[in-house]
Amino acid sequence: MGNQRELVIEMLKYIKGGQAVAASYLGISLSVFKDRLYENKGTRFFTCDELLALQELSGTTLVADYFARAVDCIVIKKPDVAKAGSYDLFESMLSIGTARGEYEAYLAKAISDGVITSDEEAVLNTLCESIVKRRLTAHQETLAAHKPSN
């Protein structure tokens, strides 16, 4: 995702009803929404609070991910510790293995010609972030599941 306009367009893919529902959620008309999205007629882009509202509506972490990437960080969603049981922990560990397998398979393919292109690097970075996020989630779930109850 290169710019904030692309960020909003990506979030709209997760909002049932698209621009019309997003505009209504922000309390603006559809035409104002479109003007702000494309900065037509001298209008300003969405505020940070509006971007966060759209993120909430979309059920994603895309805004957080966008700004985290701008400062070379990643976003890790806190797990729902109330539902962290032994089966969930097993699934978490399995997902880490799956993510590692995807990363390692792609890495082998990427280095097969002796050069990692910028596109391959971007994919590898995304796959690596997935491993880190899954590992930290499993860690947090494990700690939460084994804390003494009060």
PDB file of C-alpha atoms in Angstrom:
ATOM      1  CA  MET A   1       0.000   0.000   0.000  1.00  0.00           C
ATOM      2  CA  GLY A   2       1.775   3.079  -1.218  1.00  0.00           C
ATOM      3  CA  ASN A   3      -0.351   6.017  -0.119  1.00  0.00           C
ATOM      4  CA  GLN A   4      -3.318   6.879   2.058  1.00  0.00           C
ATOM      5  CA  ARG A   5      -5.760   6.895  -0.859  1.00  0.00           C
ATOM      6  CA  GLU A   6      -4.778   3.294  -1.636  1.00  0.00           C
ATOM      7  CA  LEU A   7      -5.230   2.541   2.071  1.00  0.00           C
ATOM      8  CA  VAL A   8      -8.838   3.780   2.021  1.00  0.00           C
ATOM      9  CA  ILE A   9      -9.549   1.949  -1.236  1.00  0.00           C
ATOM     10  CA  GLU A  10      -8.201  -1.262   0.323  1.00  0.00           C
ATOM     11  CA  MET A  11     -10.361  -0.794   3.444  1.00  0.00           C
ATOM     12  CA  LEU A  12     -13.429  -0.267   1.256  1.00  0.00           C
ATOM     13  CA  LYS A  13     -12.990  -3.838   0.003  1.00  0.00           C
ATOM     14  CA  TYR A  14     -13.827  -5.025   3.535  1.00  0.00           C
ATOM     15  CA  ILE A  15     -16.813  -2.719   4.062  1.00  0.00           C
ATOM     16  CA  LYS A  16     -20.105  -4.211   2.917  1.00  0.00           C
ATOM     17  CA  GLY A  17     -21.804  -1.479   0.945  1.00  0.00           C
ATOM     18  CA  GLY A  18     -18.502   0.194   0.063  1.00  0.00           C
ATOM     19  CA  GLN A  19     -18.275   3.952  -0.253  1.00  0.00           C
ATOM     20  CA  ALA A  20     -21.950   4.603   0.527  1.00  0.00           C
ATOM     21  CA  VAL A  21     -21.774   2.797   3.879  1.00  0.00           C
ATOM     22  CA  ALA A  22     -18.380   4.334   4.702  1.00  0.00           C
ATOM     23  CA  ALA A  23     -19.706   7.829   3.963  1.00  0.00           C
ATOM     24  CA  SER A  24     -22.767   7.245   6.123  1.00  0.00           C
ATOM     25  CA  TYR A  25     -20.591   5.902   8.949  1.00  0.00           C
ATOM     26  CA  LEU A  26     -18.537   9.110   8.853  1.00  0.00           C
ATOM     27  CA  GLY A  27     -21.691  11.235   8.715  1.00  0.00           C
ATOM     28  CA  ILE A  28     -20.981  12.716   5.291  1.00  0.00           C
ATOM     29  CA  SER A  29     -22.634  12.407   1.895  1.00  0.00           C
ATOM     30  CA  LEU A  30     -21.338  10.032  -0.747  1.00  0.00           C
ATOM     31  CA  SER A  31     -20.283  12.940  -2.970  1.00  0.00           C
ATOM     32  CA  VAL A  32     -18.325  14.534  -0.105  1.00  0.00           C
ATOM     33  CA  PHE A  33     -16.717  11.150   0.617  1.00  0.00           C
ATOM     34  CA  LYS A  34     -15.590  10.835  -3.002  1.00  0.00           C
ATOM     35  CA  ASP A  35     -14.329  14.434  -3.060  1.00  0.00           C
ATOM     36  CA  ARG A  36     -12.278  13.802   0.080  1.00  0.00           C
ATOM     37  CA  LEU A  37     -10.963  10.466  -1.190  1.00  0.00           C
ATOM     38  CA  TYR A  38      -9.689  12.040  -4.402  1.00  0.00           C
ATOM     39  CA  GLU A  39      -9.100  15.508  -2.885  1.00  0.00           C
ATOM     40  CA  ASN A  40     -11.365  17.106  -5.494  1.00  0.00           C
ATOM     41  CA  LYS A  41     -12.560  20.710  -5.353  1.00  0.00           C
ATOM     42  CA  GLY A  42      -9.855  21.681  -2.876  1.00  0.00           C
ATOM     43  CA  THR A  43     -11.147  19.321  -0.196  1.00  0.00           C
ATOM     44  CA  ARG A  44      -8.827  17.863   2.406  1.00  0.00           C
ATOM     45  CA  PHE A  45      -8.204  14.159   2.825  1.00  0.00           C
ATOM     46  CA  PHE A  46      -9.662  12.194   5.734  1.00  0.00           C
ATOM     47  CA  THR A  47      -8.381  12.940   9.227  1.00  0.00           C
ATOM     48  CA  CYS A  48      -6.561  10.329  11.272  1.00  0.00           C
ATOM     49  CA  ASP A  49      -9.687   9.868  13.414  1.00  0.00           C
ATOM     50  CA  GLU A  50     -11.752   9.258  10.277  1.00  0.00           C
ATOM     51  CA  LEU A  51      -9.211   6.735   9.008  1.00  0.00           C
ATOM     52  CA  LEU A  52      -9.404   4.935  12.357  1.00  0.00           C
ATOM     53  CA  ALA A  53     -13.217   4.957  12.149  1.00  0.00           C
ATOM     54  CA  LEU A  54     -13.031   3.389   8.685  1.00  0.00           C
ATOM     55  CA  GLN A  55     -10.587   0.815  10.028  1.00  0.00           C
ATOM     56  CA  GLU A  56     -13.061  -0.078  12.771  1.00  0.00           C
ATOM     57  CA  LEU A  57     -15.882  -0.341  10.236  1.00  0.00           C
ATOM     58  CA  SER A  58     -13.759  -2.541   7.963  1.00  0.00           C
ATOM     59  CA  GLY A  59     -12.758  -4.863  10.801  1.00  0.00           C
ATOM     60  CA  THR A  60      -9.113  -4.680   9.733  1.00  0.00           C
ATOM     61  CA  THR A  61      -5.838  -3.326  11.093  1.00  0.00           C
ATOM     62  CA  LEU A  62      -4.918  -1.692   7.784  1.00  0.00           C
ATOM     63  CA  VAL A  63      -4.481   1.852   9.159  1.00  0.00           C
ATOM     64  CA  ALA A  64      -2.298   0.615  11.999  1.00  0.00           C
ATOM     65  CA  ASP A  65      -0.301  -1.514   9.543  1.00  0.00           C
ATOM     66  CA  TYR A  66       0.101   1.442   7.161  1.00  0.00           C
ATOM     67  CA  PHE A  67       1.542   3.756   9.814  1.00  0.00           C
ATOM     68  CA  ALA A  68       3.623   0.992  11.422  1.00  0.00           C
ATOM     69  CA  ARG A  69       5.274   0.230   8.076  1.00  0.00           C
ATOM     70  CA  ALA A  70       6.104   3.926   7.680  1.00  0.00           C
ATOM     71  CA  VAL A  71       8.382   3.595  10.720  1.00  0.00           C
ATOM     72  CA  ASP A  72       9.599   0.029  10.047  1.00  0.00           C
ATOM     73  CA  CYS A  73       7.390  -1.562  12.696  1.00  0.00           C
ATOM     74  CA  ILE A  74       4.710  -4.234  12.660  1.00  0.00           C
ATOM     75  CA  VAL A  75       1.312  -4.409  14.327  1.00  0.00           C
ATOM     76  CA  ILE A  76       0.457  -7.417  16.425  1.00  0.00           C
ATOM     77  CA  LYS A  77      -3.155  -7.748  17.454  1.00  0.00           C
ATOM     78  CA  LYS A  78      -3.661  -8.785  21.064  1.00  0.00           C
ATOM     79  CA  PRO A  79      -5.242 -12.220  21.318  1.00  0.00           C
ATOM     80  CA  ASP A  80      -8.573 -12.786  23.001  1.00  0.00           C
ATOM     81  CA  VAL A  81      -7.210 -14.343  26.178  1.00  0.00           C
ATOM     82  CA  ALA A  82     -10.662 -15.403  27.332  1.00  0.00           C
ATOM     83  CA  LYS A  83     -10.824 -17.963  24.530  1.00  0.00           C
ATOM     84  CA  ALA A  84      -7.184 -19.098  24.731  1.00  0.00           C
ATOM     85  CA  GLY A  85      -7.504 -22.785  25.514  1.00  0.00           C
ATOM     86  CA  SER A  86      -5.207 -25.702  24.781  1.00  0.00           C
ATOM     87  CA  TYR A  87      -6.847 -26.303  21.378  1.00  0.00           C
ATOM     88  CA  ASP A  88      -6.327 -22.671  20.390  1.00  0.00           C
ATOM     89  CA  LEU A  89      -2.688 -22.898  21.476  1.00  0.00           C
ATOM     90  CA  PHE A  90      -2.207 -25.977  19.325  1.00  0.00           C
ATOM     91  CA  GLU A  91      -3.757 -24.157  16.360  1.00  0.00           C
ATOM     92  CA  SER A  92      -1.472 -21.174  16.983  1.00  0.00           C
ATOM     93  CA  MET A  93       1.615 -23.365  16.971  1.00  0.00           C
ATOM     94  CA  LEU A  94       0.405 -25.097  13.807  1.00  0.00           C
ATOM     95  CA  SER A  95      -0.104 -21.739  12.093  1.00  0.00           C
ATOM     96  CA  ILE A  96       3.481 -20.759  12.939  1.00  0.00           C
ATOM     97  CA  GLY A  97       4.746 -23.908  11.234  1.00  0.00           C
ATOM     98  CA  THR A  98       2.579 -23.223   8.211  1.00  0.00           C
ATOM     99  CA  ALA A  99       3.836 -19.634   7.969  1.00  0.00           C
ATOM    100  CA  ARG A 100       7.458 -20.782   8.274  1.00  0.00           C
ATOM    101  CA  GLY A 101       6.903 -23.331   5.527  1.00  0.00           C
ATOM    102  CA  GLU A 102       5.438 -20.689   3.215  1.00  0.00           C
ATOM    103  CA  TYR A 103       8.357 -18.345   3.951  1.00  0.00           C
ATOM    104  CA  GLU A 104      11.028 -20.990   3.434  1.00  0.00           C
ATOM    105  CA  ALA A 105       9.450 -22.293   0.213  1.00  0.00           C
ATOM    106  CA  TYR A 106       9.258 -18.766  -1.190  1.00  0.00           C
ATOM    107  CA  LEU A 107      12.818 -18.004  -0.054  1.00  0.00           C
ATOM    108  CA  ALA A 108      14.129 -21.122  -1.821  1.00  0.00           C
ATOM    109  CA  LYS A 109      12.362 -20.059  -5.009  1.00  0.00           C
ATOM    110  CA  ALA A 110      13.590 -16.452  -4.680  1.00  0.00           C
ATOM    111  CA  ILE A 111      17.259 -17.389  -4.254  1.00  0.00           C
ATOM    112  CA  SER A 112      17.231 -20.102  -6.909  1.00  0.00           C
ATOM    113  CA  ASP A 113      18.516 -17.631  -9.511  1.00  0.00           C
ATOM    114  CA  GLY A 114      21.025 -16.082  -7.091  1.00  0.00           C
ATOM    115  CA  VAL A 115      19.203 -12.726  -6.846  1.00  0.00           C
ATOM    116  CA  ILE A 116      16.356 -11.507  -4.662  1.00  0.00           C
ATOM    117  CA  THR A 117      14.394  -8.838  -6.543  1.00  0.00           C
ATOM    118  CA  SER A 118      12.614  -5.969  -4.792  1.00  0.00           C
ATOM    119  CA  ASP A 119       9.257  -7.662  -5.454  1.00  0.00           C
ATOM    120  CA  GLU A 120      10.540 -10.908  -3.936  1.00  0.00           C
ATOM    121  CA  GLU A 121      11.935  -8.963  -0.984  1.00  0.00           C
ATOM    122  CA  ALA A 122       8.523  -7.382  -0.361  1.00  0.00           C
ATOM    123  CA  VAL A 123       6.847 -10.803  -0.365  1.00  0.00           C
ATOM    124  CA  LEU A 124       9.533 -12.234   1.936  1.00  0.00           C
ATOM    125  CA  ASN A 125       9.101  -9.316   4.345  1.00  0.00           C
ATOM    126  CA  THR A 126       5.335  -9.882   4.440  1.00  0.00           C
ATOM    127  CA  LEU A 127       5.783 -13.614   5.030  1.00  0.00           C
ATOM    128  CA  CYS A 128       8.354 -12.958   7.764  1.00  0.00           C
ATOM    129  CA  GLU A 129       6.015 -10.479   9.482  1.00  0.00           C
ATOM    130  CA  SER A 130       3.343 -13.169   9.445  1.00  0.00           C
ATOM    131  CA  ILE A 131       5.661 -15.570  11.291  1.00  0.00           C
ATOM    132  CA  VAL A 132       6.562 -12.955  13.906  1.00  0.00           C
ATOM    133  CA  LYS A 133       2.929 -11.968  14.476  1.00  0.00           C
ATOM    134  CA  ARG A 134       1.816 -15.580  14.827  1.00  0.00           C
ATOM    135  CA  ARG A 135       4.685 -16.411  17.201  1.00  0.00           C
ATOM    136  CA  LEU A 136       3.984 -13.451  19.469  1.00  0.00           C
ATOM    137  CA  THR A 137       0.275 -14.243  19.469  1.00  0.00           C
ATOM    138  CA  ALA A 138       1.021 -17.843  20.496  1.00  0.00           C
ATOM    139  CA  HIS A 139       3.358 -16.542  23.215  1.00  0.00           C
ATOM    140  CA  GLN A 140       0.704 -14.184  24.596  1.00  0.00           C
ATOM    141  CA  GLU A 141      -1.967 -16.897  24.463  1.00  0.00           C
ATOM    142  CA  THR A 142       0.292 -19.363  26.267  1.00  0.00           C
ATOM    143  CA  LEU A 143       1.021 -16.900  29.058  1.00  0.00           C
ATOM    144  CA  ALA A 144      -2.640 -15.948  29.385  1.00  0.00           C
ATOM    145  CA  ALA A 145      -3.811 -19.556  29.440  1.00  0.00           C
ATOM    146  CA  HIS A 146      -1.422 -20.496  32.228  1.00  0.00           C
ATOM    147  CA  LYS A 147      -1.824 -17.557  34.588  1.00  0.00           C
ATOM    148  CA  PRO A 148      -3.371 -18.413  37.930  1.00  0.00           C
ATOM    149  CA  SER A 149      -7.025 -17.438  38.216  1.00  0.00           C
ATOM    150  CA  ASN A 150      -7.912 -15.063  41.013  1.00  0.00           C
TER     151      ASN A 150
END
